[in-house]
């Protein structure tokens, strides 16, 4: 009897970032929209944390733990805080932890212990840890990230390539080699669409952003193709954000588009594209 090959899965996560509803109502909306889970940080206070985890579980939503709190300005202080918060997230047993790791102004030698720590904790726990290509962090640009890729063969990333478009003021036409290297290291995607002058278009449904959307879809297509070829599961967070990522009308702070609607649109667009 022939066994049916196991098919890789793509799971979609909603960002907590920008939510203004109660967490209970937010999770109900996330589930109803068709997401598999939520990407979010967790409060350090145990009762608050446990309450949020219980609500997620009640709605049958999975958790991607999020670390962005790299507020310390000295390498040793940042490393100590990083370890505390990673252990805090690991205790919640998320499916993955995504980190905005390090500082763009730290030397390679100062950022390196952060990756080494995350690698050790990931292996000890069995929980994957990805490192995000994010402005202000150590993987903020393509050529800088290349050095980390070349020196850390096990480094796995969250590809938020919208940041690189902004940093390099282009759709990265002249950096294909490094982009392909980043794609080969990707286990998690933030599917926000950036452009040459910013990390987020105002609405990816608008025709004026067709070129930017197409470029991002082509990059994500390559990630999906690699994961399918290697039968590796993939997670995607539809991470369009609120103000100031979302442009607003002057003086009013009225957003030019609806963050929630855009994220649900992106999820359905990618589901239709990849879940075939």
PDB file of C-alpha atoms in Angstrom, residues 81-228:
ATOM      1  CA  UNK A  81      17.082  41.296  28.685  1.00  0.00           C
ATOM      2  CA  UNK A  82      16.892  39.202  25.502  1.00  0.00           C
ATOM      3  CA  UNK A  83      17.484  36.006  27.464  1.00  0.00           C
ATOM      4  CA  UNK A  84      14.845  36.887  30.063  1.00  0.00           C
ATOM      5  CA  UNK A  85      12.211  37.671  27.482  1.00  0.00           C
ATOM      6  CA  UNK A  86      12.955  34.670  25.251  1.00  0.00           C
ATOM      7  CA  UNK A  87      12.619  32.351  28.257  1.00  0.00           C
ATOM      8  CA  UNK A  88       9.379  34.140  29.127  1.00  0.00           C
ATOM      9  CA  UNK A  89       8.016  33.454  25.621  1.00  0.00           C
ATOM     10  CA  UNK A  90       9.298  29.877  25.543  1.00  0.00           C
ATOM     11  CA  UNK A  91       7.363  29.101  28.727  1.00  0.00           C
ATOM     12  CA  UNK A  92       4.138  29.778  26.785  1.00  0.00           C
ATOM     13  CA  UNK A  93       5.083  27.043  24.270  1.00  0.00           C
ATOM     14  CA  UNK A  94       4.387  29.028  21.085  1.00  0.00           C
ATOM     15  CA  UNK A  95       4.703  27.418  17.664  1.00  0.00           C
ATOM     16  CA  UNK A  96       7.510  29.872  16.895  1.00  0.00           C
ATOM     17  CA  UNK A  97       9.217  32.943  18.309  1.00  0.00           C
ATOM     18  CA  UNK A  98      10.005  35.836  16.003  1.00  0.00           C
ATOM     19  CA  UNK A  99      12.662  38.312  17.127  1.00  0.00           C
ATOM     20  CA  UNK A 100      13.693  41.785  16.114  1.00  0.00           C
ATOM     21  CA  UNK A 101      17.227  40.914  17.140  1.00  0.00           C
ATOM     22  CA  UNK A 102      20.084  43.240  17.992  1.00  0.00           C
ATOM     23  CA  UNK A 103      20.885  46.796  16.990  1.00  0.00           C
ATOM     24  CA  UNK A 104      21.901  48.260  13.648  1.00  0.00           C
ATOM     25  CA  UNK A 105      24.649  50.272  15.368  1.00  0.00           C
ATOM     26  CA  UNK A 106      26.164  47.317  17.258  1.00  0.00           C
ATOM     27  CA  UNK A 107      29.248  45.685  15.760  1.00  0.00           C
ATOM     28  CA  UNK A 108      28.930  42.161  14.395  1.00  0.00           C
ATOM     29  CA  UNK A 109      30.775  40.863  17.477  1.00  0.00           C
ATOM     30  CA  UNK A 110      28.237  42.566  19.776  1.00  0.00           C
ATOM     31  CA  UNK A 111      25.200  41.149  17.971  1.00  0.00           C
ATOM     32  CA  UNK A 112      26.648  37.657  17.559  1.00  0.00           C
ATOM     33  CA  UNK A 113      25.964  36.472  21.169  1.00  0.00           C
ATOM     34  CA  UNK A 114      22.260  37.198  20.651  1.00  0.00           C
ATOM     35  CA  UNK A 115      22.088  34.731  17.773  1.00  0.00           C
ATOM     36  CA  UNK A 116      24.127  32.182  19.675  1.00  0.00           C
ATOM     37  CA  UNK A 117      21.807  32.461  22.671  1.00  0.00           C
ATOM     38  CA  UNK A 118      18.675  32.147  20.536  1.00  0.00           C
ATOM     39  CA  UNK A 119      20.127  29.116  18.746  1.00  0.00           C
ATOM     40  CA  UNK A 120      20.885  27.381  22.057  1.00  0.00           C
ATOM     41  CA  UNK A 121      17.443  28.116  23.514  1.00  0.00           C
ATOM     42  CA  UNK A 122      15.730  26.959  20.333  1.00  0.00           C
ATOM     43  CA  UNK A 123      17.595  23.655  20.324  1.00  0.00           C
ATOM     44  CA  UNK A 124      16.949  23.086  24.029  1.00  0.00           C
ATOM     45  CA  UNK A 125      13.221  23.825  23.740  1.00  0.00           C
ATOM     46  CA  UNK A 126      12.494  22.477  20.265  1.00  0.00           C
ATOM     47  CA  UNK A 127      10.745  25.766  19.448  1.00  0.00           C
ATOM     48  CA  UNK A 128      11.959  27.548  16.287  1.00  0.00           C
ATOM     49  CA  UNK A 129      13.278  31.095  16.668  1.00  0.00           C
ATOM     50  CA  UNK A 130      13.461  33.378  13.649  1.00  0.00           C
ATOM     51  CA  UNK A 131      15.193  36.743  13.328  1.00  0.00           C
ATOM     52  CA  UNK A 132      13.417  39.507  11.465  1.00  0.00           C
ATOM     53  CA  UNK A 133      14.790  41.653   8.649  1.00  0.00           C
ATOM     54  CA  UNK A 134      13.750  44.862  10.374  1.00  0.00           C
ATOM     55  CA  UNK A 135      15.011  48.444  10.261  1.00  0.00           C
ATOM     56  CA  UNK A 136      16.991  49.469  13.318  1.00  0.00           C
ATOM     57  CA  UNK A 137      17.909  45.852  14.124  1.00  0.00           C
ATOM     58  CA  UNK A 138      20.950  43.881  13.094  1.00  0.00           C
ATOM     59  CA  UNK A 139      19.411  42.447   9.879  1.00  0.00           C
ATOM     60  CA  UNK A 140      18.267  45.877   8.732  1.00  0.00           C
ATOM     61  CA  UNK A 141      19.885  45.782   5.281  1.00  0.00           C
ATOM     62  CA  UNK A 142      20.741  43.234   2.624  1.00  0.00           C
ATOM     63  CA  UNK A 143      24.571  43.572   2.660  1.00  0.00           C
ATOM     64  CA  UNK A 144      24.732  43.576   6.468  1.00  0.00           C
ATOM     65  CA  UNK A 145      22.443  40.527   6.664  1.00  0.00           C
ATOM     66  CA  UNK A 146      24.686  38.750   4.162  1.00  0.00           C
ATOM     67  CA  UNK A 147      27.559  38.801   6.659  1.00  0.00           C
ATOM     68  CA  UNK A 148      25.380  37.106   9.274  1.00  0.00           C
ATOM     69  CA  UNK A 149      24.178  34.506   6.752  1.00  0.00           C
ATOM     70  CA  UNK A 150      27.744  33.714   5.749  1.00  0.00           C
ATOM     71  CA  UNK A 151      28.915  33.328   9.349  1.00  0.00           C
ATOM     72  CA  UNK A 152      25.830  31.608  10.809  1.00  0.00           C
ATOM     73  CA  UNK A 153      24.807  28.679   8.591  1.00  0.00           C
ATOM     74  CA  UNK A 154      21.869  27.751  10.863  1.00  0.00           C
ATOM     75  CA  UNK A 155      20.408  31.265  10.992  1.00  0.00           C
ATOM     76  CA  UNK A 156      16.708  31.249  10.080  1.00  0.00           C
ATOM     77  CA  UNK A 157      14.770  34.442   9.482  1.00  0.00           C
ATOM     78  CA  UNK A 158      11.434  36.149   9.322  1.00  0.00           C
ATOM     79  CA  UNK A 159      11.464  37.774   5.912  1.00  0.00           C
ATOM     80  CA  UNK A 160       9.935  41.226   6.207  1.00  0.00           C
ATOM     81  CA  UNK A 161      11.443  42.433   2.989  1.00  0.00           C
ATOM     82  CA  UNK A 162       9.357  45.619   3.014  1.00  0.00           C
ATOM     83  CA  UNK A 163      12.021  47.073   5.336  1.00  0.00           C
ATOM     84  CA  UNK A 164      14.812  46.379   2.859  1.00  0.00           C
ATOM     85  CA  UNK A 165      12.842  48.123   0.107  1.00  0.00           C
ATOM     86  CA  UNK A 166      12.707  51.201   2.310  1.00  0.00           C
ATOM     87  CA  UNK A 167      16.352  50.999   3.457  1.00  0.00           C
ATOM     88  CA  UNK A 168      17.699  50.531  -0.082  1.00  0.00           C
ATOM     89  CA  UNK A 169      15.159  52.921  -1.674  1.00  0.00           C
ATOM     90  CA  UNK A 170      14.268  50.381  -4.344  1.00  0.00           C
ATOM     91  CA  UNK A 171      12.523  47.105  -5.091  1.00  0.00           C
ATOM     92  CA  UNK A 172      15.973  45.493  -4.729  1.00  0.00           C
ATOM     93  CA  UNK A 173      16.457  44.893  -8.453  1.00  0.00           C
ATOM     94  CA  UNK A 174      20.238  45.191  -8.004  1.00  0.00           C
ATOM     95  CA  UNK A 175      20.519  42.871  -4.983  1.00  0.00           C
ATOM     96  CA  UNK A 176      19.092  39.586  -6.279  1.00  0.00           C
ATOM     97  CA  UNK A 177      21.946  37.456  -4.902  1.00  0.00           C
ATOM     98  CA  UNK A 178      21.447  38.549  -1.299  1.00  0.00           C
ATOM     99  CA  UNK A 179      17.649  38.461  -1.602  1.00  0.00           C
ATOM    100  CA  UNK A 180      17.821  34.871  -2.847  1.00  0.00           C
ATOM    101  CA  UNK A 181      20.106  34.010   0.065  1.00  0.00           C
ATOM    102  CA  UNK A 182      17.605  35.541   2.497  1.00  0.00           C
ATOM    103  CA  UNK A 183      14.764  33.614   0.857  1.00  0.00           C
ATOM    104  CA  UNK A 184      16.706  30.371   1.361  1.00  0.00           C
ATOM    105  CA  UNK A 185      16.874  31.110   5.113  1.00  0.00           C
ATOM    106  CA  UNK A 186      13.201  32.059   5.551  1.00  0.00           C
ATOM    107  CA  UNK A 187      10.854  30.140   7.869  1.00  0.00           C
ATOM    108  CA  UNK A 188       8.352  32.930   8.583  1.00  0.00           C
ATOM    109  CA  UNK A 189       7.010  35.807   6.483  1.00  0.00           C
ATOM    110  CA  UNK A 190       5.599  39.196   7.358  1.00  0.00           C
ATOM    111  CA  UNK A 191       3.510  39.839   4.279  1.00  0.00           C
ATOM    112  CA  UNK A 192       3.508  43.624   4.389  1.00  0.00           C
ATOM    113  CA  UNK A 193       4.173  45.394   1.089  1.00  0.00           C
ATOM    114  CA  UNK A 194       6.805  48.107   1.187  1.00  0.00           C
ATOM    115  CA  UNK A 195       8.120  50.508  -1.422  1.00  0.00           C
ATOM    116  CA  UNK A 196      11.161  52.636  -2.139  1.00  0.00           C
ATOM    117  CA  UNK A 197      10.114  55.406   0.252  1.00  0.00           C
ATOM    118  CA  UNK A 198       8.440  53.481   3.055  1.00  0.00           C
ATOM    119  CA  UNK A 199       7.869  50.099   4.710  1.00  0.00           C
ATOM    120  CA  UNK A 200       4.130  50.040   3.947  1.00  0.00           C
ATOM    121  CA  UNK A 201       2.028  51.045   0.953  1.00  0.00           C
ATOM    122  CA  UNK A 202      -1.205  52.732   1.965  1.00  0.00           C
ATOM    123  CA  UNK A 203      -3.366  50.012   0.376  1.00  0.00           C
ATOM    124  CA  UNK A 204      -2.015  47.045  -1.641  1.00  0.00           C
ATOM    125  CA  UNK A 205      -5.341  46.828  -3.485  1.00  0.00           C
ATOM    126  CA  UNK A 206      -4.710  50.187  -5.180  1.00  0.00           C
ATOM    127  CA  UNK A 207      -3.468  49.979  -8.791  1.00  0.00           C
ATOM    128  CA  UNK A 208      -0.634  52.443  -8.199  1.00  0.00           C
ATOM    129  CA  UNK A 209       1.055  49.818  -5.996  1.00  0.00           C
ATOM    130  CA  UNK A 210       0.791  46.972  -8.512  1.00  0.00           C
ATOM    131  CA  UNK A 211       4.552  46.902  -9.166  1.00  0.00           C
ATOM    132  CA  UNK A 212       5.415  46.798  -5.468  1.00  0.00           C
ATOM    133  CA  UNK A 213       2.829  44.092  -4.737  1.00  0.00           C
ATOM    134  CA  UNK A 214       4.045  42.015  -7.680  1.00  0.00           C
ATOM    135  CA  UNK A 215       7.659  42.225  -6.477  1.00  0.00           C
ATOM    136  CA  UNK A 216       6.704  41.039  -2.989  1.00  0.00           C
ATOM    137  CA  UNK A 217       4.523  38.235  -4.359  1.00  0.00           C
ATOM    138  CA  UNK A 218       7.424  37.018  -6.468  1.00  0.00           C
ATOM    139  CA  UNK A 219       9.682  36.905  -3.387  1.00  0.00           C
ATOM    140  CA  UNK A 220       7.059  35.099  -1.318  1.00  0.00           C
ATOM    141  CA  UNK A 221       6.419  32.673  -4.201  1.00  0.00           C
ATOM    142  CA  UNK A 222      10.057  31.611  -4.020  1.00  0.00           C
ATOM    143  CA  UNK A 223       9.831  31.022  -0.270  1.00  0.00           C
ATOM    144  CA  UNK A 224       6.723  28.877  -0.714  1.00  0.00           C
ATOM    145  CA  UNK A 225       8.303  26.912  -3.561  1.00  0.00           C
ATOM    146  CA  UNK A 226      11.345  26.129  -1.403  1.00  0.00           C
ATOM    147  CA  UNK A 227       9.191  25.012   1.517  1.00  0.00           C
ATOM    148  CA  UNK A 228       7.065  22.818  -0.720  1.00  0.00           C
TER     149      UNK A 228
END
